[in-house]
CSV table of C-alpha atoms and ligand atoms in Angstrom, one decimal:
chain,number,residue,atom,x,y,z
A,1,UNK,CA,-136.6,-121.5,-6.3
A,2,UNK,CA,-133.9,-120.5,-3.9
A,3,UNK,CA,-135.7,-119.7,-0.3
A,4,UNK,CA,-134.5,-117.6,2.5
A,5,UNK,CA,-133.2,-119.8,5.2
A,6,UNK,CA,-132.1,-119.2,8.6
A,7,UNK,CA,-128.6,-120.2,7.7
A,8,UNK,CA,-126.5,-119.0,4.5
A,9,UNK,CA,-123.4,-119.6,3.3
A,10,UNK,CA,-120.6,-117.2,4.8
A,11,UNK,CA,-120.2,-114.2,2.2
A,12,UNK,CA,-117.5,-115.0,-0.3
A,13,UNK,CA,-118.1,-119.0,0.2
A,14,UNK,CA,-120.5,-120.8,-1.7
A,15,UNK,CA,-122.0,-124.4,-2.6
A,16,UNK,CA,-120.7,-126.1,-5.4
A,17,UNK,CA,-123.6,-128.4,-6.5
A,18,UNK,CA,-124.4,-130.7,-9.4
A,19,UNK,CA,-124.3,-130.6,-12.4
A,20,UNK,CA,-121.6,-128.2,-12.1
A,21,UNK,CA,-119.6,-130.2,-10.0
A,22,UNK,CA,-119.1,-132.9,-12.7
A,23,UNK,CA,-117.4,-129.9,-14.5
A,24,UNK,CA,-115.2,-129.5,-11.5
A,25,UNK,CA,-114.5,-133.0,-11.4
A,26,UNK,CA,-113.7,-133.3,-15.3
A,27,UNK,CA,-111.2,-130.4,-14.8
A,28,UNK,CA,-109.6,-131.8,-11.7
A,29,UNK,CA,-109.2,-135.4,-13.5
A,30,UNK,CA,-107.7,-133.6,-16.5
A,31,UNK,CA,-105.1,-132.1,-14.3
A,32,UNK,CA,-104.2,-135.4,-12.7
A,33,UNK,CA,-103.7,-137.0,-15.8
A,34,UNK,CA,-101.8,-134.1,-17.7
A,35,UNK,CA,-99.6,-133.5,-14.6
A,36,UNK,CA,-98.9,-137.4,-14.3
A,37,UNK,CA,-97.8,-137.4,-17.9
A,38,UNK,CA,-95.0,-134.8,-16.9
A,39,UNK,CA,-93.9,-136.9,-13.8
A,40,UNK,CA,-95.7,-135.0,-11.1
A,41,UNK,CA,-97.1,-136.6,-8.0
A,42,UNK,CA,-99.8,-135.2,-5.8
A,43,UNK,CA,-99.4,-133.6,-2.4
A,44,UNK,CA,-102.1,-133.0,0.1
A,45,UNK,CA,-100.9,-130.8,2.7
A,46,UNK,CA,-103.3,-129.8,5.7
A,47,UNK,CA,-105.7,-126.5,5.5
A,48,UNK,CA,-104.1,-125.3,8.8
A,49,UNK,CA,-100.8,-124.4,9.1
A,50,UNK,CA,-98.9,-122.3,11.7
A,51,UNK,CA,-99.6,-118.4,10.9
A,52,UNK,CA,-95.6,-117.6,11.1
A,53,UNK,CA,-95.3,-120.0,8.0
A,54,UNK,CA,-97.2,-117.5,5.7
A,55,UNK,CA,-95.7,-114.7,7.5
A,56,UNK,CA,-92.3,-115.7,6.4
A,57,UNK,CA,-93.1,-117.2,3.1
A,58,UNK,CA,-95.6,-114.9,1.6
A,59,UNK,CA,-94.3,-111.6,3.4
A,60,UNK,CA,-95.8,-110.1,6.5
A,61,UNK,CA,-95.9,-106.7,4.5
A,62,UNK,CA,-98.4,-108.5,1.7
A,63,UNK,CA,-102.1,-107.8,1.7
A,64,UNK,CA,-102.3,-111.5,1.8
A,65,UNK,CA,-100.8,-112.0,5.4
A,66,UNK,CA,-101.6,-108.3,6.9
A,67,UNK,CA,-105.2,-108.1,6.0
A,68,UNK,CA,-106.7,-111.1,4.4
A,69,UNK,CA,-105.9,-114.2,6.6
A,70,UNK,CA,-108.3,-116.3,8.6
A,71,UNK,CA,-106.2,-116.5,11.6
A,72,UNK,CA,-107.3,-118.1,15.2
A,73,UNK,CA,-105.5,-118.7,18.4
A,74,UNK,CA,-105.4,-122.6,19.1
A,75,UNK,CA,-105.9,-123.8,22.4
A,76,UNK,CA,-102.3,-124.2,23.0
A,77,UNK,CA,-102.1,-120.4,22.3
A,78,UNK,CA,-100.1,-121.1,18.9
A,79,UNK,CA,-101.7,-118.8,16.2
A,80,UNK,CA,-102.8,-120.8,13.5
A,81,UNK,CA,-104.5,-119.7,10.0
A,82,UNK,CA,-106.4,-121.3,7.2
A,83,UNK,CA,-104.0,-121.2,4.3
A,84,UNK,CA,-104.4,-118.4,1.7
A,85,UNK,CA,-102.0,-120.2,-0.7
A,86,UNK,CA,-99.9,-123.8,-1.0
A,87,UNK,CA,-96.7,-123.1,-1.9
A,88,UNK,CA,-95.3,-122.4,1.2
A,89,UNK,CA,-97.0,-125.8,2.4
A,90,UNK,CA,-95.1,-127.5,-0.2
A,91,UNK,CA,-92.0,-126.0,0.7
A,92,UNK,CA,-92.7,-126.7,4.6
A,93,UNK,CA,-93.3,-130.3,3.5
A,94,UNK,CA,-90.4,-130.7,1.1
A,95,UNK,CA,-88.3,-129.6,4.2
A,96,UNK,CA,-90.0,-131.8,7.1
A,97,UNK,CA,-89.9,-134.8,4.9
A,98,UNK,CA,-86.2,-134.5,3.9
A,99,UNK,CA,-87.4,-134.8,0.3
A,100,UNK,CA,-83.8,-133.3,-0.9
A,101,UNK,CA,-82.6,-136.9,-0.3
A,102,UNK,CA,-85.1,-138.0,-3.2
A,103,UNK,CA,-84.1,-137.8,-6.9
A,104,UNK,CA,-84.1,-134.4,-7.8
A,105,UNK,CA,-86.3,-132.4,-8.8
A,106,UNK,CA,-89.2,-133.2,-6.7
A,107,UNK,CA,-92.6,-132.5,-8.8
A,108,UNK,CA,-95.7,-132.1,-6.8
A,109,UNK,CA,-99.1,-130.6,-7.6
A,110,UNK,CA,-102.1,-130.1,-5.3
A,111,UNK,CA,-105.4,-129.1,-5.4
A,112,UNK,CA,-108.0,-127.6,-2.6
A,113,UNK,CA,-109.3,-124.7,-1.2
A,114,UNK,CA,-107.5,-121.5,-0.3
A,115,UNK,CA,-108.7,-118.7,1.9
A,116,UNK,CA,-108.5,-114.9,1.7
A,117,UNK,CA,-110.5,-112.5,3.0
A,118,UNK,CA,-110.8,-110.6,-0.1
A,119,UNK,CA,-114.0,-108.3,-1.3
A,120,UNK,CA,-116.3,-110.8,-3.3
A,121,UNK,CA,-117.2,-110.2,-6.6
A,122,UNK,CA,-117.2,-112.2,-9.8
A,123,UNK,CA,-114.1,-114.4,-9.9
A,124,UNK,CA,-113.0,-113.6,-6.7
A,125,UNK,CA,-114.1,-115.5,-3.2
A,126,UNK,CA,-113.0,-115.7,0.1
A,127,UNK,CA,-112.9,-119.6,-0.3
A,128,UNK,CA,-111.3,-120.5,-3.4
A,129,UNK,CA,-109.9,-123.4,-5.0
A,130,UNK,CA,-106.5,-123.7,-6.8
A,131,UNK,CA,-104.6,-126.2,-8.7
A,132,UNK,CA,-101.2,-125.9,-8.3
A,133,UNK,CA,-97.5,-127.4,-9.0
A,134,UNK,CA,-94.2,-127.0,-7.8
A,135,UNK,CA,-90.6,-128.2,-9.0
A,136,UNK,CA,-88.2,-128.1,-6.0
A,137,UNK,CA,-84.5,-129.0,-5.8
A,138,UNK,CA,-82.0,-129.9,-8.5
A,139,UNK,CA,-81.1,-127.2,-11.0
A,140,UNK,CA,-82.3,-123.8,-12.2
A,141,UNK,CA,-82.3,-124.5,-15.8
A,142,UNK,CA,-84.5,-122.5,-18.0
A,143,UNK,CA,-86.0,-125.6,-19.5
A,144,UNK,CA,-87.1,-126.5,-16.3
A,145,UNK,CA,-89.1,-123.0,-16.3
A,146,UNK,CA,-90.5,-123.5,-19.9
A,147,UNK,CA,-91.5,-127.3,-19.2
A,148,UNK,CA,-93.8,-126.0,-16.0
A,149,UNK,CA,-95.2,-123.4,-18.6
A,150,UNK,CA,-95.7,-125.8,-21.1
A,151,UNK,CA,-97.7,-128.3,-18.7
A,152,UNK,CA,-100.2,-125.5,-17.7
A,153,UNK,CA,-100.8,-124.8,-21.4
A,154,UNK,CA,-101.4,-128.3,-22.3
A,155,UNK,CA,-103.5,-128.6,-19.4
A,156,UNK,CA,-105.6,-125.8,-20.7
A,157,UNK,CA,-105.2,-126.8,-24.2
A,158,UNK,CA,-106.7,-130.2,-23.2
A,159,UNK,CA,-109.9,-128.4,-21.7
A,160,UNK,CA,-110.1,-126.4,-24.5
A,161,UNK,CA,-110.0,-123.1,-22.4
A,162,UNK,CA,-110.9,-120.1,-24.6
A,163,UNK,CA,-108.7,-117.2,-25.2
A,164,UNK,CA,-105.8,-118.4,-23.7
A,165,UNK,CA,-103.0,-115.6,-23.5
A,166,UNK,CA,-99.6,-116.3,-21.4
A,167,UNK,CA,-97.4,-113.4,-20.2
A,168,UNK,CA,-94.0,-113.6,-19.1
A,169,UNK,CA,-91.3,-111.4,-17.6
A,170,UNK,CA,-88.3,-111.7,-15.6
A,171,UNK,CA,-88.0,-109.8,-12.2
A,172,UNK,CA,-84.3,-110.6,-11.6
A,173,UNK,CA,-82.3,-112.0,-8.8
A,174,UNK,CA,-83.5,-111.1,-5.2
A,175,UNK,CA,-80.6,-111.9,-3.4
A,176,UNK,CA,-78.1,-109.5,-4.9
A,177,UNK,CA,-77.5,-106.8,-7.2
A,178,UNK,CA,-80.0,-106.4,-10.4
A,179,UNK,CA,-83.5,-106.8,-8.4
A,180,UNK,CA,-82.2,-104.7,-5.1
A,181,UNK,CA,-81.0,-102.1,-7.5
A,182,UNK,CA,-84.0,-101.9,-9.5
A,183,UNK,CA,-86.3,-101.6,-6.5
A,184,UNK,CA,-84.4,-98.9,-5.1
A,185,UNK,CA,-84.4,-96.9,-8.4
A,186,UNK,CA,-88.1,-97.6,-8.8
A,187,UNK,CA,-88.7,-96.3,-5.4
A,188,UNK,CA,-86.8,-93.0,-6.1
A,189,UNK,CA,-88.8,-92.5,-9.3
A,190,UNK,CA,-92.0,-93.2,-7.5
A,191,UNK,CA,-91.4,-91.0,-4.7
A,192,UNK,CA,-90.9,-87.9,-7.1
A,193,UNK,CA,-94.7,-88.9,-8.6
A,194,UNK,CA,-96.0,-89.8,-5.4
A,195,UNK,CA,-98.6,-86.8,-5.3
A,196,UNK,CA,-100.1,-88.3,-8.6
A,197,UNK,CA,-100.8,-91.6,-7.5
A,198,UNK,CA,-103.7,-93.2,-5.6
A,199,UNK,CA,-103.6,-94.1,-1.8
A,200,UNK,CA,-103.0,-97.8,-2.5
A,201,UNK,CA,-99.8,-97.1,-4.8
A,202,UNK,CA,-98.6,-94.3,-2.3
A,203,UNK,CA,-98.7,-97.0,0.6
A,204,UNK,CA,-97.1,-99.6,-1.7
A,205,UNK,CA,-93.9,-97.5,-2.5
A,206,UNK,CA,-93.0,-98.2,0.9
A,207,UNK,CA,-94.3,-102.1,1.4
A,208,UNK,CA,-93.9,-103.4,-2.1
A,209,UNK,CA,-92.9,-100.9,-4.6
A,210,UNK,CA,-93.1,-103.4,-7.5
A,211,UNK,CA,-96.6,-104.2,-6.8
A,212,UNK,CA,-97.3,-100.2,-8.5
A,213,UNK,CA,-96.7,-101.7,-11.8
A,214,UNK,CA,-99.5,-103.8,-11.4
A,215,UNK,CA,-101.8,-101.0,-10.7
A,216,UNK,CA,-105.1,-101.0,-13.2
A,217,UNK,CA,-106.0,-97.3,-12.2
A,218,UNK,CA,-106.6,-95.4,-15.3
A,219,UNK,CA,-104.8,-92.1,-14.4
A,220,UNK,CA,-101.7,-93.8,-12.9
A,221,UNK,CA,-101.1,-95.5,-16.4
A,222,UNK,CA,-99.0,-92.9,-18.2
A,223,UNK,CA,-97.0,-92.3,-14.9
A,224,UNK,CA,-96.2,-96.3,-14.8
A,225,UNK,CA,-95.1,-96.2,-18.5
A,226,UNK,CA,-92.5,-93.8,-17.6
A,227,UNK,CA,-91.0,-95.5,-14.8
A,228,UNK,CA,-87.7,-97.4,-14.9
A,229,UNK,CA,-87.9,-101.0,-16.4
A,230,UNK,CA,-86.5,-104.0,-14.7
A,231,UNK,CA,-85.3,-105.2,-18.3
A,232,UNK,CA,-82.7,-102.4,-18.5
A,233,UNK,CA,-81.3,-103.7,-15.0
A,234,UNK,CA,-81.0,-107.3,-15.1
A,235,UNK,CA,-77.6,-108.5,-14.3
A,236,UNK,CA,-75.8,-110.6,-17.0
A,237,UNK,CA,-76.8,-114.3,-15.3
A,238,UNK,CA,-80.5,-113.2,-15.0
A,239,UNK,CA,-80.2,-111.9,-18.6
A,240,UNK,CA,-79.1,-115.1,-19.8
A,241,UNK,CA,-81.6,-117.1,-18.0
A,242,UNK,CA,-84.7,-114.9,-19.0
A,243,UNK,CA,-83.2,-115.1,-22.8
A,244,UNK,CA,-82.9,-119.1,-22.5
A,245,UNK,CA,-86.5,-119.3,-21.0
A,246,UNK,CA,-87.9,-117.7,-23.9
A,247,UNK,CA,-86.0,-119.7,-26.3
A,248,UNK,CA,-86.9,-122.9,-24.6
A,249,UNK,CA,-90.5,-121.8,-24.8
A,250,UNK,CA,-90.2,-121.5,-28.4
A,251,UNK,CA,-88.9,-124.7,-28.8
A,252,UNK,CA,-91.8,-126.1,-27.3
A,253,UNK,CA,-94.2,-124.2,-29.4
A,254,UNK,CA,-95.7,-122.2,-26.5
A,255,UNK,CA,-96.9,-118.8,-27.6
A,256,UNK,CA,-96.3,-115.9,-25.1
A,257,UNK,CA,-96.3,-112.1,-24.8
A,258,UNK,CA,-93.4,-110.5,-22.8
A,259,UNK,CA,-94.9,-108.1,-20.3
A,260,UNK,CA,-92.5,-105.9,-18.1
A,261,UNK,CA,-95.0,-104.7,-15.8
A,262,UNK,CA,-95.9,-108.6,-14.6
A,263,UNK,CA,-94.9,-108.9,-11.0
A,264,UNK,CA,-96.1,-111.2,-8.7
A,265,UNK,CA,-98.1,-110.1,-5.5
A,266,UNK,CA,-95.8,-112.3,-3.3
A,267,UNK,CA,-92.6,-111.6,-2.0
A,268,UNK,CA,-90.8,-114.7,-2.8
A,269,UNK,CA,-90.8,-114.9,-6.4
A,270,UNK,CA,-87.5,-114.0,-8.5
A,271,UNK,CA,-86.6,-114.2,-12.4
A,272,UNK,CA,-89.4,-115.8,-14.4
A,273,UNK,CA,-92.6,-114.9,-13.6
A,274,UNK,CA,-95.7,-115.6,-15.5
A,275,UNK,CA,-99.7,-115.2,-15.7
A,276,UNK,CA,-102.2,-116.6,-17.8
A,277,UNK,CA,-105.4,-115.0,-18.8
A,278,UNK,CA,-108.8,-116.6,-20.2
A,279,UNK,CA,-111.8,-115.3,-22.0
A,280,UNK,CA,-115.2,-114.5,-20.4
A,281,UNK,CA,-114.0,-113.4,-16.8
A,282,UNK,CA,-114.0,-109.3,-17.1
A,283,UNK,CA,-111.5,-108.0,-14.6
A,284,UNK,CA,-110.7,-111.0,-12.6
A,285,UNK,CA,-109.4,-112.6,-15.7
A,286,UNK,CA,-105.9,-114.0,-14.5
A,287,UNK,CA,-106.5,-118.1,-14.4
A,288,UNK,CA,-102.9,-119.0,-13.3
A,289,UNK,CA,-100.2,-117.0,-11.9
A,290,UNK,CA,-96.5,-118.3,-11.2
A,291,UNK,CA,-92.8,-118.1,-11.4
A,292,UNK,CA,-89.4,-119.0,-9.8
A,293,UNK,CA,-88.7,-118.8,-6.1
A,294,UNK,CA,-85.2,-120.3,-5.6
A,295,UNK,CA,-84.7,-118.6,-1.8
A,296,UNK,CA,-87.9,-119.7,-0.3
A,297,UNK,CA,-87.3,-123.0,0.8
A,298,UNK,CA,-84.0,-121.7,2.7
A,299,UNK,CA,-86.1,-118.6,4.1
A,300,UNK,CA,-88.0,-121.7,5.9
A,301,UNK,CA,-85.0,-123.2,7.2
A,302,UNK,CA,-84.2,-125.6,4.4
A,303,UNK,CA,-81.1,-126.2,2.6
A,304,UNK,CA,-80.9,-123.9,-0.4
A,305,UNK,CA,-83.1,-125.2,-3.0
A,306,UNK,CA,-84.2,-124.3,-6.5
A,307,UNK,CA,-88.0,-123.7,-7.0
A,308,UNK,CA,-90.5,-122.9,-9.5
A,309,UNK,CA,-94.2,-123.4,-9.6
A,310,UNK,CA,-97.6,-122.0,-10.4
A,311,UNK,CA,-101.2,-121.8,-8.8
A,312,UNK,CA,-104.2,-122.0,-11.5
A,313,UNK,CA,-107.6,-120.3,-10.0
A,314,UNK,CA,-110.0,-123.3,-10.4
A,315,UNK,CA,-113.2,-121.4,-10.1
A,316,UNK,CA,-112.1,-118.9,-13.0
A,317,UNK,CA,-111.2,-121.6,-14.8
A,318,UNK,CA,-114.8,-123.3,-14.4
A,319,UNK,CA,-116.1,-119.7,-14.9
A,320,UNK,CA,-114.6,-119.3,-18.3
A,321,UNK,CA,-115.4,-122.9,-19.5
A,322,UNK,CA,-118.9,-122.4,-18.6
A,323,UNK,CA,-119.0,-118.9,-20.4
A,324,UNK,CA,-117.7,-120.7,-23.8
A,325,UNK,CA,-120.5,-123.1,-23.5
A,326,UNK,CA,-118.2,-126.2,-22.1
A,327,UNK,CA,-120.6,-127.5,-19.6
A,328,UNK,CA,-122.0,-131.0,-18.9
A,329,UNK,CA,-125.7,-130.7,-20.1
A,330,UNK,CA,-127.4,-132.5,-17.1
A,331,UNK,CA,-126.5,-135.3,-14.5
A,332,UNK,CA,-129.3,-137.6,-15.7
A,333,UNK,CA,-129.7,-141.4,-15.0
A,334,UNK,CA,-128.9,-144.1,-17.7
A,335,UNK,CA,-131.7,-146.2,-16.4
A,336,UNK,CA,-134.8,-145.5,-14.5
A,337,UNK,CA,-136.5,-148.9,-13.4
A,338,UNK,CA,-140.3,-148.2,-13.5
A,339,UNK,CA,-141.2,-151.8,-11.3
A,340,UNK,CA,-144.6,-152.6,-10.2
A,341,UNK,CA,-145.3,-155.8,-7.9
A,342,UNK,CA,-143.4,-157.8,-5.3
A,343,UNK,CA,-141.5,-160.3,-7.9
A,344,UNK,CA,-140.7,-157.2,-10.4
A,345,UNK,CA,-138.9,-155.4,-7.2
A,346,UNK,CA,-137.0,-158.4,-6.6
A,347,UNK,CA,-135.6,-158.7,-10.1
A,348,UNK,CA,-135.2,-154.9,-10.3
A,349,UNK,CA,-133.0,-154.7,-7.4
A,350,UNK,CA,-131.0,-157.7,-9.1
A,351,UNK,CA,-131.1,-156.2,-12.4
A,352,UNK,CA,-129.8,-152.7,-10.8
A,353,UNK,CA,-127.0,-154.4,-9.2
A,354,UNK,CA,-125.7,-155.9,-12.4
A,355,UNK,CA,-126.1,-152.7,-14.6
A,356,UNK,CA,-124.2,-150.6,-11.9
A,357,UNK,CA,-121.6,-153.0,-11.8
A,358,UNK,CA,-121.2,-152.4,-15.7
A,359,UNK,CA,-121.0,-148.8,-14.9
A,360,UNK,CA,-124.4,-147.9,-15.8
A,361,UNK,CA,-126.2,-145.3,-13.7
A,362,UNK,CA,-129.5,-146.6,-12.3
A,363,UNK,CA,-132.3,-144.9,-10.4
A,364,UNK,CA,-134.5,-147.5,-8.5
A,365,UNK,CA,-137.5,-146.2,-6.9
A,366,UNK,CA,-137.9,-147.3,-3.1
A,367,UNK,CA,-141.5,-148.0,-3.4
A,368,UNK,CA,-143.9,-149.1,-6.2
A,369,UNK,CA,-145.2,-146.3,-8.7
A,370,UNK,CA,-147.7,-146.5,-11.2
A,371,UNK,CA,-146.1,-146.7,-14.6
A,372,UNK,CA,-147.3,-143.3,-15.9
A,373,UNK,CA,-146.1,-141.7,-12.6
A,374,UNK,CA,-142.7,-143.7,-12.8
A,375,UNK,CA,-142.3,-142.4,-16.3
A,376,UNK,CA,-143.1,-138.9,-15.5
A,377,UNK,CA,-140.2,-138.9,-12.8
A,378,UNK,CA,-137.7,-140.7,-15.4
A,379,UNK,CA,-138.0,-137.8,-17.3
A,380,UNK,CA,-137.6,-135.3,-14.6
A,381,UNK,CA,-134.4,-137.1,-13.7
A,382,UNK,CA,-133.4,-136.7,-17.3
A,383,UNK,CA,-133.1,-140.3,-17.4
A,384,UNK,CA,-132.3,-142.0,-21.0
A,385,UNK,CA,-134.1,-145.4,-20.8
A,386,UNK,CA,-136.9,-146.3,-18.5
A,387,UNK,CA,-136.7,-150.2,-17.8
A,388,UNK,CA,-140.4,-151.5,-17.6
A,389,UNK,CA,-140.8,-154.3,-14.9
A,390,UNK,CA,-144.2,-155.5,-14.2
A,391,UNK,CA,-144.7,-159.0,-12.8
A,392,UNK,CA,-145.8,-160.3,-16.2
A,393,UNK,CA,-142.6,-158.9,-18.0
A,394,UNK,CA,-140.5,-160.9,-15.2
A,395,UNK,CA,-142.6,-164.0,-15.8
A,396,UNK,CA,-142.1,-163.9,-19.4
A,397,UNK,CA,-138.3,-163.1,-19.2
A,398,UNK,CA,-139.1,-160.3,-21.5
A,399,UNK,CA,-138.1,-156.8,-20.4
A,400,UNK,CA,-139.1,-153.5,-22.1
A,401,UNK,CA,-136.7,-150.7,-22.6
A,402,UNK,CA,-138.3,-147.5,-23.2
A,403,UNK,CA,-136.0,-144.5,-24.8
A,404,UNK,CA,-137.4,-141.5,-23.3
A,405,UNK,CA,-136.5,-139.1,-25.9
A,406,UNK,CA,-138.7,-140.4,-28.7
A,407,UNK,CA,-140.7,-143.1,-26.7
A,408,UNK,CA,-139.6,-146.0,-28.7
A,409,UNK,CA,-139.6,-149.6,-27.2
A,410,UNK,CA,-137.7,-152.4,-27.6
A,411,UNK,CA,-137.9,-156.0,-26.1
A,412,UNK,CA,-135.1,-157.6,-24.3
A,413,UNK,CA,-133.8,-160.8,-22.1
A,414,UNK,CA,-131.9,-160.0,-19.1
A,415,UNK,CA,-128.6,-161.0,-20.7
A,416,UNK,CA,-129.5,-158.7,-24.0
A,417,UNK,CA,-130.3,-156.1,-21.9
A,418,UNK,CA,-126.8,-155.9,-20.3
A,419,UNK,CA,-125.2,-156.4,-23.5
A,420,UNK,CA,-127.3,-153.6,-25.1
A,421,UNK,CA,-126.7,-151.1,-22.3
A,422,UNK,CA,-123.2,-151.4,-21.6
A,423,UNK,CA,-121.7,-150.6,-25.1
A,424,UNK,CA,-124.3,-147.8,-25.9
A,425,UNK,CA,-123.4,-145.8,-22.7
B,1,LIG,P1,-101.8,-116.0,-6.2
B,1,LIG,O1,-101.9,-117.2,-5.6
B,1,LIG,O2,-102.4,-114.9,-5.9
B,1,LIG,O3,-100.7,-116.2,-7.4
B,1,LIG,O4,-103.3,-116.6,-7.4
B,1,LIG,C1,-103.1,-117.4,-8.3
B,1,LIG,C2,-104.4,-117.7,-9.0
B,1,LIG,O5,-105.5,-118.1,-8.0
B,1,LIG,C3,-104.9,-116.2,-9.5
B,1,LIG,O6,-104.6,-116.1,-11.0
B,1,LIG,C4,-106.6,-116.6,-9.7
B,1,LIG,O7,-106.9,-117.1,-10.6
B,1,LIG,C5,-106.6,-117.5,-8.3
B,1,LIG,N1,-107.1,-116.6,-7.1
B,1,LIG,C6,-106.3,-115.9,-6.3
B,1,LIG,N2,-107.1,-115.0,-5.3
B,1,LIG,C7,-108.4,-115.7,-5.6
B,1,LIG,C8,-109.8,-115.4,-5.1
B,1,LIG,N3,-110.0,-114.6,-3.8
B,1,LIG,N4,-110.8,-115.9,-5.7
B,1,LIG,C9,-110.5,-116.6,-6.8
B,1,LIG,N5,-109.6,-116.8,-7.5
B,1,LIG,C10,-108.5,-116.4,-6.7
């Protein structure tokens, strides 16, 4: 079917086409509806941002910023990047619009494309889509962490996403003792086993030692099992916060598993981190990552601000739904109008207008077709009904509606037809 054309979508990018886009729309509408019930409003930040924003927020040492961003020099010589994620943009917008003056916390969600120059594979693209939310300002009450997680789980539940598993962890407080102390211990433990680690982990000892815990390399697993664990190093405040988050999740009936190796790839996270996996995705099975990032707004030049949020990988969410067979069957028309004759054309135009106004999807052929040809095309388009309008039908005011699935026919006057189609579709 697909033919080789001169131009093809850039590696790691793809066209989303009907009928699949109907599923994307359903997912996005569900997100809007569920997030709305939790009091979140939509923010649409730009896709282009100053490169420095991500260098600051995400961290210059991370793979995302050091290797994966699409960056170019704008005409005024400023360095500009396609966003690799949106939390930094939301925080920038929070500061830029003085949102700390609003009733706190400010609850925002976003959806749209992100760009990372990663190695493409199933569930990993260079242009991919995220649906995310952030809670900014106000307190860092554990109930906020729990409610954010509850909201994602409610969204997944509404979509009937298969095999949803939530893992949580606390990675301590970045500003003072516990996180810093732990990372120092982790680093020295890693130095001792450096020779046994793979090249990526060796590099990460210096750049981002927490990420070594993330490693999936088989031969590193027994080594990682013996590394110091953050839970043993949390300060009293972080310990209490983590315990309260778990309690709050239980109060909300949210099932979780603790995973001490769960760290986030981005520098700005602290305390609560979480990840959600789903079925049918192979090795790229994380559909949502999130956590608390209390220092981020301040790091970007704003006031001290609490923050927590998550990002859902929409591409993977869709893949998982498709694997589970939760796919719109087709994008068929409701009614195909098979008209023949000049009078019939005028009537067909009028009928399509009223049917469409009533929410019925109508295919109105632009030129006259023989009835047999019209019916053939109606089936090809997966139409449910064919409305047969010849000059005779128009003159008699009696219209024939054919149900394509079984070939049965019924006769209607124009108002009867509208009445019949409206409730049945
Ligand atoms: P992150 O922003 O890295 O925390 O990622 C959050 C979620 O976005 C992940 O759990 C994935 O579901 C999704 N994601 C991240 N990178 C990609 C990618 N290159 N392609 C598809 N989905 C991605």
